[in-house]
């Protein structure tokens, strides 16, 4: 099974709103930064470019997009709502009815690439 198939299988395994939201986040990340390399690590989709950029995952009552170097990224819309005490990572947790600010998330994805390029 290739990487894309593993990711499809994992996302579909939730079988509820989390699958839909994870598909939406996956599409957003891939469209925002086609240069990212999509991978499957630790049982979740992960994107890399000169290092790890972001990952998405599902939990019992929310889904998450995690930025591995989020502490170093500008977040003018204050989307980060998890991992705020971490030295490096920051996340955005989404409950069932939360709306996605697609443009702001895409900006964070592109900022993660820019950060990794500058390392």
PDB file of C-alpha atoms in Angstrom:
ATOM      1  CA  UNK A   1       0.000   0.000   0.000  1.00  0.00           C
ATOM      2  CA  UNK A   2       1.448   3.381  -0.970  1.00  0.00           C
ATOM      3  CA  UNK A   3       1.470   6.495   1.215  1.00  0.00           C
ATOM      4  CA  UNK A   4      -1.631   8.043  -0.324  1.00  0.00           C
ATOM      5  CA  UNK A   5      -3.601   4.832   0.172  1.00  0.00           C
ATOM      6  CA  UNK A   6      -2.506   4.613   3.820  1.00  0.00           C
ATOM      7  CA  UNK A   7      -3.626   8.188   4.398  1.00  0.00           C
ATOM      8  CA  UNK A   8      -6.968   7.588   2.654  1.00  0.00           C
ATOM      9  CA  UNK A   9      -7.534   4.472   4.745  1.00  0.00           C
ATOM     10  CA  UNK A  10      -6.673   6.229   8.012  1.00  0.00           C
ATOM     11  CA  UNK A  11      -8.869   9.238   7.280  1.00  0.00           C
ATOM     12  CA  UNK A  12     -11.793   7.039   6.225  1.00  0.00           C
ATOM     13  CA  UNK A  13     -11.468   4.913   9.368  1.00  0.00           C
ATOM     14  CA  UNK A  14     -13.237   7.543  11.490  1.00  0.00           C
ATOM     15  CA  UNK A  15     -16.430   7.208   9.469  1.00  0.00           C
ATOM     16  CA  UNK A  16     -17.990  10.450  10.714  1.00  0.00           C
ATOM     17  CA  UNK A  17     -17.510  14.210  10.629  1.00  0.00           C
ATOM     18  CA  UNK A  18     -13.830  13.765  11.541  1.00  0.00           C
ATOM     19  CA  UNK A  19     -13.181  12.003   8.217  1.00  0.00           C
ATOM     20  CA  UNK A  20     -14.776  14.895   6.334  1.00  0.00           C
ATOM     21  CA  UNK A  21     -12.788  17.492   8.266  1.00  0.00           C
ATOM     22  CA  UNK A  22      -9.499  15.602   7.844  1.00  0.00           C
ATOM     23  CA  UNK A  23     -10.119  15.314   4.086  1.00  0.00           C
ATOM     24  CA  UNK A  24     -10.779  19.044   3.987  1.00  0.00           C
ATOM     25  CA  UNK A  25      -7.573  19.805   5.894  1.00  0.00           C
ATOM     26  CA  UNK A  26      -5.553  17.440   3.698  1.00  0.00           C
ATOM     27  CA  UNK A  27      -6.838  19.126   0.552  1.00  0.00           C
ATOM     28  CA  UNK A  28      -6.149  22.569   2.015  1.00  0.00           C
ATOM     29  CA  UNK A  29      -2.544  21.690   2.906  1.00  0.00           C
ATOM     30  CA  UNK A  30      -1.864  20.108  -0.496  1.00  0.00           C
ATOM     31  CA  UNK A  31      -3.361  23.074  -2.371  1.00  0.00           C
ATOM     32  CA  UNK A  32      -1.656  25.714  -0.213  1.00  0.00           C
ATOM     33  CA  UNK A  33       1.792  24.223  -0.726  1.00  0.00           C
ATOM     34  CA  UNK A  34       2.154  21.679  -3.526  1.00  0.00           C
ATOM     35  CA  UNK A  35       5.898  21.526  -2.858  1.00  0.00           C
ATOM     36  CA  UNK A  36       5.276  19.764   0.456  1.00  0.00           C
ATOM     37  CA  UNK A  37       5.945  16.036   0.552  1.00  0.00           C
ATOM     38  CA  UNK A  38       3.023  14.096   1.945  1.00  0.00           C
ATOM     39  CA  UNK A  39       4.044  11.194   4.182  1.00  0.00           C
ATOM     40  CA  UNK A  40       2.484   8.836   6.720  1.00  0.00           C
ATOM     41  CA  UNK A  41       4.287   8.673  10.080  1.00  0.00           C
ATOM     42  CA  UNK A  42       3.095   7.639  13.521  1.00  0.00           C
ATOM     43  CA  UNK A  43      -0.231   6.622  11.964  1.00  0.00           C
ATOM     44  CA  UNK A  44      -1.063  10.144  10.727  1.00  0.00           C
ATOM     45  CA  UNK A  45      -0.566  12.238   7.576  1.00  0.00           C
ATOM     46  CA  UNK A  46       2.565  14.388   7.839  1.00  0.00           C
ATOM     47  CA  UNK A  47       3.932  16.966   5.397  1.00  0.00           C
ATOM     48  CA  UNK A  48       7.601  17.800   5.081  1.00  0.00           C
ATOM     49  CA  UNK A  49       9.775  20.307   3.285  1.00  0.00           C
ATOM     50  CA  UNK A  50      13.347  20.597   4.513  1.00  0.00           C
ATOM     51  CA  UNK A  51      12.023  19.170   7.781  1.00  0.00           C
ATOM     52  CA  UNK A  52       8.613  18.437   9.211  1.00  0.00           C
ATOM     53  CA  UNK A  53       6.043  21.152   8.550  1.00  0.00           C
ATOM     54  CA  UNK A  54       2.630  19.944   9.731  1.00  0.00           C
ATOM     55  CA  UNK A  55       0.437  16.939  10.443  1.00  0.00           C
ATOM     56  CA  UNK A  56      -3.260  16.227  10.821  1.00  0.00           C
ATOM     57  CA  UNK A  57      -4.912  13.762  13.168  1.00  0.00           C
ATOM     58  CA  UNK A  58      -8.253  12.789  14.620  1.00  0.00           C
ATOM     59  CA  UNK A  59      -9.258  12.326  18.232  1.00  0.00           C
ATOM     60  CA  UNK A  60     -12.439  11.358  20.073  1.00  0.00           C
ATOM     61  CA  UNK A  61     -14.048  14.808  19.985  1.00  0.00           C
ATOM     62  CA  UNK A  62     -11.835  16.902  17.700  1.00  0.00           C
ATOM     63  CA  UNK A  63      -9.374  16.935  14.825  1.00  0.00           C
ATOM     64  CA  UNK A  64      -6.050  18.707  14.866  1.00  0.00           C
ATOM     65  CA  UNK A  65      -3.584  20.302  12.535  1.00  0.00           C
ATOM     66  CA  UNK A  66      -0.198  20.452  14.190  1.00  0.00           C
ATOM     67  CA  UNK A  67       2.647  22.728  13.117  1.00  0.00           C
ATOM     68  CA  UNK A  68       5.925  21.258  14.280  1.00  0.00           C
ATOM     69  CA  UNK A  69       7.636  24.673  14.493  1.00  0.00           C
ATOM     70  CA  UNK A  70       4.471  26.639  15.200  1.00  0.00           C
ATOM     71  CA  UNK A  71       6.024  28.570  18.079  1.00  0.00           C
ATOM     72  CA  UNK A  72       8.159  30.360  15.489  1.00  0.00           C
ATOM     73  CA  UNK A  73       5.287  31.213  13.123  1.00  0.00           C
ATOM     74  CA  UNK A  74       3.275  34.411  13.058  1.00  0.00           C
ATOM     75  CA  UNK A  75      -0.372  33.732  13.931  1.00  0.00           C
ATOM     76  CA  UNK A  76      -2.115  37.084  13.391  1.00  0.00           C
ATOM     77  CA  UNK A  77      -5.591  35.534  13.458  1.00  0.00           C
ATOM     78  CA  UNK A  78      -4.819  33.714  16.737  1.00  0.00           C
ATOM     79  CA  UNK A  79      -5.803  30.312  15.344  1.00  0.00           C
ATOM     80  CA  UNK A  80      -3.438  28.315  17.548  1.00  0.00           C
ATOM     81  CA  UNK A  81      -5.455  26.985  20.476  1.00  0.00           C
ATOM     82  CA  UNK A  82      -3.367  24.022  21.624  1.00  0.00           C
ATOM     83  CA  UNK A  83       0.271  23.440  22.540  1.00  0.00           C
ATOM     84  CA  UNK A  84       0.637  27.067  23.546  1.00  0.00           C
ATOM     85  CA  UNK A  85       3.116  26.176  26.285  1.00  0.00           C
ATOM     86  CA  UNK A  86       5.252  23.987  24.041  1.00  0.00           C
ATOM     87  CA  UNK A  87       8.725  25.196  23.119  1.00  0.00           C
ATOM     88  CA  UNK A  88       8.198  24.427  19.430  1.00  0.00           C
ATOM     89  CA  UNK A  89       4.882  23.055  18.242  1.00  0.00           C
ATOM     90  CA  UNK A  90       1.491  24.725  18.034  1.00  0.00           C
ATOM     91  CA  UNK A  91      -1.825  23.204  16.998  1.00  0.00           C
ATOM     92  CA  UNK A  92      -5.313  24.132  15.986  1.00  0.00           C
ATOM     93  CA  UNK A  93      -8.010  21.865  17.385  1.00  0.00           C
ATOM     94  CA  UNK A  94     -11.358  21.773  15.608  1.00  0.00           C
ATOM     95  CA  UNK A  95     -14.582  20.545  17.179  1.00  0.00           C
ATOM     96  CA  UNK A  96     -17.419  19.243  15.026  1.00  0.00           C
ATOM     97  CA  UNK A  97     -19.024  22.562  14.061  1.00  0.00           C
ATOM     98  CA  UNK A  98     -15.957  24.805  14.021  1.00  0.00           C
ATOM     99  CA  UNK A  99     -15.356  26.707  10.808  1.00  0.00           C
ATOM    100  CA  UNK A 100     -12.038  26.631   8.970  1.00  0.00           C
ATOM    101  CA  UNK A 101     -10.366  29.919   8.144  1.00  0.00           C
ATOM    102  CA  UNK A 102      -8.953  28.430   4.964  1.00  0.00           C
ATOM    103  CA  UNK A 103      -6.823  31.413   3.958  1.00  0.00           C
ATOM    104  CA  UNK A 104      -5.286  31.831   7.420  1.00  0.00           C
ATOM    105  CA  UNK A 105      -4.493  28.109   7.667  1.00  0.00           C
ATOM    106  CA  UNK A 106      -2.969  28.183   4.176  1.00  0.00           C
ATOM    107  CA  UNK A 107      -0.830  31.139   5.297  1.00  0.00           C
ATOM    108  CA  UNK A 108       0.379  29.126   8.300  1.00  0.00           C
ATOM    109  CA  UNK A 109       1.258  26.190   6.031  1.00  0.00           C
ATOM    110  CA  UNK A 110       3.268  28.464   3.744  1.00  0.00           C
ATOM    111  CA  UNK A 111       4.916  30.092   6.782  1.00  0.00           C
ATOM    112  CA  UNK A 112       5.982  26.649   8.019  1.00  0.00           C
ATOM    113  CA  UNK A 113       7.709  26.033   4.688  1.00  0.00           C
ATOM    114  CA  UNK A 114       9.382  29.446   4.793  1.00  0.00           C
ATOM    115  CA  UNK A 115      10.602  28.726   8.307  1.00  0.00           C
ATOM    116  CA  UNK A 116      12.034  25.359   7.242  1.00  0.00           C
ATOM    117  CA  UNK A 117      13.721  26.955   4.211  1.00  0.00           C
ATOM    118  CA  UNK A 118      15.433  29.468   6.471  1.00  0.00           C
ATOM    119  CA  UNK A 119      16.807  26.910   8.932  1.00  0.00           C
TER     120      UNK A 119
END
